[in-house]
Short mmCIF file of C-alpha atoms and ligand atoms in Angstrom, two decimals:
data_model
loop_
_atom_site.label_atom_id
_atom_site.label_comp_id
_atom_site.label_asym_id
_atom_site.label_seq_id
_atom_site.Cartn_x
_atom_site.Cartn_y
_atom_site.Cartn_z
CA MET Q 11 15.26 -2.87 13.21
CA SER Q 12 17.82 -4.37 15.55
CA HIS Q 13 20.01 -1.26 15.75
CA LEU Q 14 17.07 0.54 17.28
CA GLN Q 15 16.41 -1.99 19.97
CA LEU Q 16 16.92 -0.99 23.54
CA GLY Q 17 16.04 -2.95 26.64
CA VAL Q 18 14.57 -0.02 28.55
CA THR Q 19 11.94 2.55 27.78
CA ALA Q 20 13.52 5.88 27.07
CA VAL Q 21 11.05 8.11 28.83
CA SER Q 22 11.15 6.19 32.08
CA LYS Q 23 14.92 6.71 32.11
CA GLY Q 24 14.63 10.43 31.28
CA LEU Q 25 16.12 9.87 27.85
CA ILE Q 26 15.41 11.90 24.73
CA ASP Q 27 14.31 9.36 22.16
CA LEU Q 28 14.34 10.68 18.60
CA ARG Q 29 14.39 7.30 16.85
CA SER Q 30 10.70 7.34 15.96
CA ASP Q 31 7.30 8.73 16.92
CA THR Q 32 6.35 5.17 17.90
CA VAL Q 33 8.34 5.33 21.17
CA THR Q 34 5.82 7.50 23.04
CA GLN Q 35 4.43 6.59 26.44
CA PRO Q 36 0.65 6.77 26.86
CA THR Q 37 -0.25 9.79 28.99
CA GLU Q 38 -1.91 9.40 32.39
CA ALA Q 39 -5.16 10.71 30.88
CA MET Q 40 -4.97 8.16 28.08
CA ARG Q 41 -4.36 5.35 30.56
CA ALA Q 42 -7.34 6.54 32.59
CA ALA Q 43 -9.56 6.53 29.48
CA MET Q 44 -8.38 2.99 28.69
CA ALA Q 45 -9.06 1.79 32.22
CA ALA Q 46 -12.57 3.25 32.21
CA ALA Q 47 -13.62 1.96 28.77
CA PRO Q 48 -16.74 -0.19 28.53
CA VAL Q 49 -15.74 -3.32 26.61
CA GLY Q 50 -17.17 -6.46 25.05
CA ASP Q 51 -16.04 -9.24 22.75
CA ASP Q 52 -15.20 -7.48 19.50
CA VAL Q 53 -15.07 -10.77 17.56
CA PHE Q 54 -18.81 -10.97 18.38
CA GLY Q 55 -19.16 -7.27 17.45
CA ASP Q 56 -20.00 -6.60 21.10
CA ASP Q 57 -17.44 -4.00 22.07
CA PRO Q 58 -19.22 -0.63 22.38
CA THR Q 59 -15.98 1.36 22.53
CA VAL Q 60 -14.65 -0.29 19.37
CA ASN Q 61 -17.97 0.18 17.56
CA ALA Q 62 -18.13 3.85 18.49
CA LEU Q 63 -14.50 4.44 17.50
CA GLN Q 64 -14.99 2.74 14.12
CA GLU Q 65 -18.04 4.88 13.46
CA ARG Q 66 -16.24 8.01 14.52
CA VAL Q 67 -13.21 7.34 12.30
CA ALA Q 68 -15.35 6.39 9.29
CA LYS Q 69 -17.23 9.68 9.62
CA LEU Q 70 -14.05 11.67 10.17
CA PHE Q 71 -12.64 10.31 6.91
CA GLY Q 72 -15.90 10.54 5.01
CA LYS Q 73 -16.07 6.78 4.35
CA GLU Q 74 -18.89 4.27 4.88
CA ALA Q 75 -17.09 1.98 7.30
CA ALA Q 76 -13.99 1.43 9.41
CA LEU Q 77 -12.16 -1.50 10.98
CA ILE Q 78 -9.75 -1.48 13.88
CA ALA Q 79 -6.58 -3.60 13.71
CA ALA Q 80 -3.43 -4.22 15.65
CA SER Q 81 -0.98 -2.36 13.43
CA GLY Q 82 -0.57 -0.32 10.28
CA THR Q 83 1.09 -3.27 8.62
CA GLN Q 84 -2.09 -5.21 9.28
CA THR Q 85 -4.48 -2.53 7.98
CA ASN Q 86 -2.35 -2.13 4.84
CA LEU Q 87 -2.30 -5.91 4.38
CA LEU Q 88 -6.09 -6.11 4.82
CA ALA Q 89 -6.52 -3.36 2.23
CA LEU Q 90 -4.25 -5.06 -0.32
CA LEU Q 91 -5.92 -8.44 0.26
CA SER Q 92 -9.38 -6.88 -0.02
CA HIS Q 93 -8.69 -4.94 -3.21
CA CYS Q 94 -6.63 -7.55 -5.06
CA GLN Q 95 -7.06 -11.21 -5.85
CA ARG Q 96 -4.30 -13.74 -6.39
CA GLY Q 97 -2.46 -12.95 -9.64
CA GLU Q 98 -3.44 -9.31 -9.50
CA GLU Q 99 -1.02 -6.43 -9.15
CA TYR Q 100 -0.57 -3.26 -7.12
CA LEU Q 101 1.51 -0.28 -8.20
CA VAL Q 102 3.62 1.15 -5.39
CA GLY Q 103 6.77 3.14 -4.49
CA GLN Q 104 10.07 1.32 -3.89
CA GLU Q 105 10.42 2.88 -0.45
CA TYR Q 106 6.76 2.89 0.47
CA HIS Q 107 5.91 0.92 3.57
CA THR Q 108 3.39 -1.24 1.69
CA TYR Q 109 6.19 -2.51 -0.55
CA ARG Q 110 9.42 -2.44 1.41
CA TYR Q 111 8.60 -2.64 5.09
CA GLU Q 112 5.82 -5.20 5.37
CA ALA Q 113 7.82 -8.37 4.75
CA GLY Q 114 6.13 -8.94 1.41
CA GLY Q 115 2.88 -9.88 3.13
CA ALA Q 116 0.66 -9.13 0.14
CA ALA Q 117 2.72 -11.49 -2.04
CA VAL Q 118 3.19 -14.15 0.63
CA LEU Q 119 -0.37 -14.26 1.90
CA GLY Q 120 -2.35 -12.99 -1.08
CA GLY Q 121 -0.39 -13.97 -4.18
CA ILE Q 122 -0.52 -10.28 -5.08
CA VAL Q 123 2.21 -9.00 -7.39
CA PRO Q 124 3.91 -5.71 -6.54
CA GLN Q 125 5.02 -3.34 -9.31
CA PRO Q 126 7.35 -0.87 -7.59
CA PHE Q 127 8.50 2.56 -8.88
CA GLU Q 128 11.30 4.88 -7.85
CA ILE Q 129 9.94 7.68 -5.69
CA GLU Q 130 10.32 11.32 -6.76
CA SER Q 131 12.04 13.76 -4.40
CA ASP Q 132 8.68 15.11 -3.21
CA GLY Q 133 7.46 11.66 -2.14
CA THR Q 134 5.22 11.13 -5.19
CA LEU Q 135 5.35 8.66 -8.06
CA ASN Q 136 5.82 9.75 -11.67
CA LEU Q 137 2.30 9.11 -12.93
CA ALA Q 138 3.39 8.95 -16.58
CA GLN Q 139 5.71 6.07 -15.68
CA VAL Q 140 3.00 4.48 -13.57
CA GLU Q 141 0.58 4.63 -16.49
CA LYS Q 142 3.10 2.92 -18.77
CA ARG Q 143 3.27 -0.05 -16.40
CA ILE Q 144 -0.48 -0.62 -16.19
CA LYS Q 145 -0.81 -3.98 -17.91
CA PRO Q 146 -3.14 -4.55 -20.85
CA ASP Q 147 -5.65 -7.38 -20.59
CA ASP Q 148 -3.44 -10.24 -21.81
CA PRO Q 149 -2.97 -13.70 -20.26
CA HIS Q 150 0.78 -13.08 -20.11
CA PHE Q 151 0.37 -10.35 -17.51
CA PRO Q 152 -0.87 -9.99 -13.95
CA ILE Q 153 -4.06 -7.95 -13.76
CA THR Q 154 -3.30 -4.42 -12.56
CA ARG Q 155 -5.79 -3.60 -9.82
CA LEU Q 156 -4.54 -0.97 -7.41
CA LEU Q 157 -2.34 2.08 -6.96
CA ALA Q 158 -0.99 2.48 -3.41
CA LEU Q 159 0.29 5.89 -2.24
CA GLU Q 160 1.71 7.12 1.06
CA ASN Q 161 1.07 10.38 2.97
CA THR Q 162 3.17 11.57 4.67
CA HIS Q 163 6.21 9.92 3.10
CA THR Q 164 9.48 10.49 5.05
CA GLY Q 165 7.62 13.38 6.64
CA LYS Q 166 6.68 14.94 3.31
CA VAL Q 167 3.08 15.85 2.64
CA ILE Q 168 2.26 14.76 -0.90
CA PRO Q 169 0.56 17.52 -2.93
CA GLN Q 170 -3.21 17.19 -3.07
CA GLU Q 171 -3.19 18.29 -6.72
CA TYR Q 172 -1.06 15.18 -7.43
CA VAL Q 173 -3.49 12.97 -5.50
CA LEU Q 174 -6.30 14.26 -7.71
CA ARG Q 175 -4.25 13.46 -10.81
CA ALA Q 176 -3.63 9.97 -9.43
CA ARG Q 177 -7.38 9.60 -8.97
CA ARG Q 178 -8.02 10.58 -12.58
CA LEU Q 179 -5.41 8.04 -13.69
CA VAL Q 180 -6.96 5.16 -11.74
CA ASP Q 181 -10.44 6.11 -12.95
CA LYS Q 182 -9.23 6.09 -16.54
CA HIS Q 183 -7.96 2.53 -16.10
CA GLY Q 184 -10.59 1.16 -13.72
CA LEU Q 185 -8.16 0.76 -10.82
CA LYS Q 186 -8.58 1.38 -7.10
CA LEU Q 187 -6.58 3.84 -5.00
CA HIS Q 188 -5.24 3.06 -1.52
CA LEU Q 189 -3.52 5.43 0.89
CA ASP Q 190 -1.05 4.34 3.52
CA GLY Q 191 -1.92 7.21 5.81
CA ALA Q 192 0.13 6.05 8.77
CA ARG Q 193 0.88 9.73 9.45
CA VAL Q 194 -2.06 11.29 7.62
CA PHE Q 195 -2.91 13.47 10.65
CA ASN Q 196 0.50 15.11 10.31
CA ALA Q 197 -0.60 16.00 6.76
CA VAL Q 198 -3.96 17.26 8.08
CA VAL Q 199 -2.24 19.56 10.55
CA ALA Q 200 0.44 20.69 8.08
CA THR Q 201 -2.01 21.54 5.29
CA GLY Q 202 -5.04 22.68 7.26
CA LEU Q 203 -7.14 20.41 5.04
CA SER Q 204 -9.54 18.04 6.80
CA ALA Q 205 -8.96 14.28 6.88
CA GLN Q 206 -12.07 13.97 4.76
CA GLU Q 207 -10.79 16.37 2.14
CA LEU Q 208 -7.32 14.80 1.98
CA CYS Q 209 -8.75 11.30 1.72
CA ARG Q 210 -11.76 11.82 -0.52
CA PRO Q 211 -9.91 10.58 -3.65
CA PHE Q 212 -9.00 7.25 -1.99
CA ASP Q 213 -11.01 4.03 -1.94
CA SER Q 214 -9.29 3.00 1.28
CA VAL Q 215 -7.04 4.60 3.87
CA SER Q 216 -4.93 3.00 6.58
CA ILE Q 217 -4.39 5.22 9.62
CA CYS Q 218 -1.92 4.62 12.48
CA PHE Q 219 -2.71 5.76 15.99
CA SER Q 220 0.55 4.51 17.46
CA LYS Q 221 2.74 7.08 15.69
CA GLY Q 222 2.27 10.80 16.32
CA LEU Q 223 -1.11 10.24 17.97
CA GLY Q 224 0.63 8.44 20.80
CA THR Q 225 -1.47 5.34 21.49
CA PRO Q 226 0.24 2.10 22.54
CA ILE Q 227 -1.42 0.03 19.79
CA GLY Q 228 -3.93 0.47 17.02
CA SER Q 229 -4.66 1.28 13.41
CA VAL Q 230 -7.86 1.73 11.45
CA LEU Q 231 -8.77 0.92 7.85
CA VAL Q 232 -11.55 2.98 6.27
CA GLY Q 233 -13.39 2.40 3.01
CA SER Q 234 -16.70 1.28 1.56
CA LYS Q 235 -18.94 -1.14 3.49
CA LYS Q 236 -18.18 -3.81 0.94
CA LEU Q 237 -14.43 -3.39 1.21
CA ILE Q 238 -14.48 -3.33 5.01
CA ALA Q 239 -16.60 -6.51 5.07
CA ARG Q 240 -13.91 -8.25 3.02
CA ALA Q 241 -11.19 -6.80 5.26
CA HIS Q 242 -13.06 -8.07 8.30
CA ARG Q 243 -12.89 -11.66 7.02
CA TRP Q 244 -9.18 -11.30 6.17
CA ARG Q 245 -8.51 -9.85 9.61
CA LYS Q 246 -10.03 -12.93 11.20
CA MET Q 247 -8.00 -15.18 8.90
CA VAL Q 248 -4.67 -13.56 9.76
CA GLY Q 249 -5.40 -13.84 13.46
CA GLY Q 250 -6.24 -10.19 13.95
CA GLY Q 251 -9.62 -10.61 15.63
CA MET Q 252 -9.28 -9.08 19.09
CA ARG Q 253 -11.60 -9.55 22.03
CA GLN Q 254 -12.00 -6.69 24.56
CA ALA Q 255 -10.30 -4.32 22.13
CA GLY Q 256 -12.22 -1.35 23.57
CA ILE Q 257 -9.21 -0.90 25.86
CA ILE Q 258 -7.26 0.04 22.74
CA ALA Q 259 -10.11 1.90 21.06
CA ALA Q 260 -10.47 4.11 24.14
CA ALA Q 261 -6.85 5.20 23.76
CA MET Q 262 -7.48 5.92 20.09
CA ASP Q 263 -10.62 7.90 20.88
CA HIS Q 264 -8.69 9.88 23.46
CA ALA Q 265 -5.98 10.59 20.88
CA LEU Q 266 -8.56 11.94 18.43
CA ASP Q 267 -9.75 14.35 21.12
CA HIS Q 268 -6.39 15.46 22.47
CA HIS Q 269 -3.46 14.56 20.23
CA ILE Q 270 -4.24 15.90 16.77
CA ASP Q 271 -3.89 19.67 17.14
CA ARG Q 272 -0.74 19.22 19.21
CA LEU Q 273 1.02 17.63 16.21
CA ALA Q 274 1.71 21.27 15.31
CA ASP Q 275 4.06 21.33 18.34
CA ASP Q 276 5.96 18.34 16.92
CA HIS Q 277 6.29 20.14 13.61
CA ALA Q 278 7.53 23.32 15.32
CA ASN Q 279 10.01 21.27 17.37
CA ALA Q 280 11.30 19.57 14.22
CA ARG Q 281 11.66 23.00 12.61
CA ASP Q 282 13.65 24.28 15.61
CA LEU Q 283 15.81 21.16 15.57
CA TRP Q 284 16.49 21.66 11.88
CA GLU Q 285 17.42 25.31 12.39
CA GLY Q 286 19.71 24.46 15.29
CA LEU Q 287 21.54 21.75 13.35
CA HIS Q 288 21.71 23.09 9.84
CA ASP Q 289 24.77 25.33 10.27
CA LEU Q 290 26.86 22.67 12.00
CA PRO Q 291 29.91 21.61 9.98
CA GLY Q 292 30.29 18.13 8.50
CA ILE Q 293 26.60 17.33 8.08
CA ARG Q 294 24.04 18.02 5.37
CA LEU Q 295 20.42 18.45 6.32
CA GLU Q 296 17.54 17.70 4.00
CA PRO Q 297 14.64 20.17 4.00
CA GLN Q 298 12.50 19.60 7.09
CA HIS Q 299 8.92 18.37 6.74
CA THR Q 300 6.30 17.82 9.47
CA ASN Q 301 7.91 15.90 12.36
CA MET Q 302 11.06 14.60 10.67
CA VAL Q 303 14.60 15.85 10.20
CA TYR Q 304 17.08 13.92 8.04
CA VAL Q 305 20.79 14.40 8.69
CA ASN Q 306 23.37 13.11 6.21
CA PHE Q 307 26.89 12.41 7.45
CA GLU Q 308 30.10 12.38 5.42
CA SER Q 309 30.77 8.79 6.43
CA ALA Q 310 29.16 5.89 8.25
CA ASP Q 311 31.91 6.19 10.87
CA THR Q 312 31.00 9.80 11.66
CA ALA Q 313 27.34 8.84 11.95
CA LYS Q 314 28.21 6.07 14.38
CA ARG Q 315 30.52 8.33 16.41
CA VAL Q 316 27.87 11.07 16.69
CA SER Q 317 25.14 8.58 17.54
CA ASP Q 318 27.36 7.08 20.27
CA GLY Q 319 28.22 10.55 21.56
CA LEU Q 320 24.54 11.46 21.73
CA ARG Q 321 23.70 8.21 23.45
CA SER Q 322 26.27 8.94 26.15
CA GLN Q 323 24.28 12.15 26.77
CA GLY Q 324 20.99 10.25 27.00
CA ILE Q 325 19.85 11.04 23.46
CA LEU Q 326 18.78 8.14 21.30
CA THR Q 327 19.03 8.23 17.50
CA SER Q 328 19.71 5.76 14.74
CA SER Q 329 23.34 5.45 13.69
CA ALA Q 330 22.59 5.45 9.97
CA GLN Q 331 24.61 7.67 7.65
CA ARG Q 332 21.27 9.19 6.70
CA MET Q 333 19.98 9.71 10.22
CA ARG Q 334 16.28 10.31 10.79
CA LEU Q 335 15.28 12.36 13.83
CA VAL Q 336 11.59 12.29 14.74
CA THR Q 337 9.76 14.59 17.13
CA HIS Q 338 6.69 13.45 19.06
CA LEU Q 339 4.56 13.68 22.20
CA ASN Q 340 7.50 13.08 24.53
CA ILE Q 341 9.90 15.59 22.93
CA SER Q 342 9.81 19.11 24.38
CA PRO Q 343 11.43 22.36 23.20
CA ALA Q 344 13.98 21.89 26.03
CA ASP Q 345 14.80 18.42 24.64
CA VAL Q 346 15.39 20.01 21.23
CA GLU Q 347 17.79 22.55 22.77
CA ARG Q 348 19.67 19.81 24.62
CA THR Q 349 19.90 17.76 21.42
CA ILE Q 350 21.33 20.66 19.40
CA THR Q 351 24.02 21.31 22.04
CA ALA Q 352 24.92 17.62 22.33
CA PHE Q 353 24.97 17.19 18.55
CA SER Q 354 27.40 20.06 18.15
CA ALA Q 355 29.67 18.59 20.85
CA ALA Q 356 29.50 15.08 19.40
CA LEU Q 357 30.46 16.37 15.94
CA LYS Q 358 33.53 18.20 17.30
CA ARG Q 359 34.77 15.18 19.21
C1 PLP X 417 4.69 2.77 10.76
C2 PLP X 417 4.18 2.77 9.40
C3 PLP X 417 3.23 1.84 8.98
C4 PLP X 417 2.66 0.76 9.86
O1 PLP X 417 3.54 0.25 10.75
P1 PLP X 417 3.13 -0.64 12.00
O2 PLP X 417 4.37 -0.59 12.81
O3 PLP X 417 2.81 -1.97 11.48
O4 PLP X 417 1.96 0.00 12.66
C5 PLP X 417 2.77 1.93 7.69
N1 PLP X 417 3.23 2.87 6.86
C6 PLP X 417 4.13 3.80 7.23
C7 PLP X 417 4.57 4.82 6.25
C8 PLP X 417 4.65 3.77 8.51
O5 PLP X 417 5.54 4.68 8.88
#
């Protein structure tokens, strides 16, 4: 997103960067773990750090196998390509990443047809409407193959009871169920449910390590051995085979050890930010969930003015009329306090 681009890294300039949880700097300890990692050629299957990480993540999610990839877009793409053939269809939310934010990769590269649905206010899909769109076996129609969900969605943890209903629906119709779990660890920490418990109903899950977990690169796809074998071939085909990828896997392993429980701090910081902002005049806050706060401005001009005002104080945000503020590894309680003060001043100006 071009309006988010900045030629310098925020942390190195002492800035408070609330644009996303992807802007984090790897910690010194993470860099040390990366530097010390034993590595090999992962295209040959030789990288011990990658192999161990894949095994660890598969076990953590209660799945047979796991595959490391460069990004969440790539793990989602591999999942869609591995579940669906050309001329087959996946059911998805209009604003879900796997439909809206991945440049149509499944359609472009896989000939896979998306069937999008409006998303309910709690981040779920209306399963009655979804069921109505499942196509009967008829040569006129694409073959419905997959339902793709997202957790968290805009910071919201989707109810597990709903996930179980979605599972019953796909079972009834012989479909598969994929989770875009880019921020699934935020859901783990928010609910107290284990990754395994949250993800048991899914045939595949895509997990990002470069969001709240704070690694520079890296996502993992988990699923059955058969599915991951297919994903492995697709990964090679789309140029995603990496060589000494243990450097990345070591960061991911470190994040599993040190950066999961601390997501609770991000959630508390987001809560404090929400509480500090919600009485300010001229803005409307949406309920806060996990590490995200959404601020709605009366006009696009006000949003731009406030964003510029914040920037002049070293605080980076989007300038959208519906502004998303995201807490992460490099946002402290003091940063939250400074942001609330600066926000109030920028609104008055
Ligand atoms: C960030 C994100 C992804 C993957 O994005 P990459 O930048 O490709 O790693 C997928 N889904 C959601 C919901 C995301 O926020």
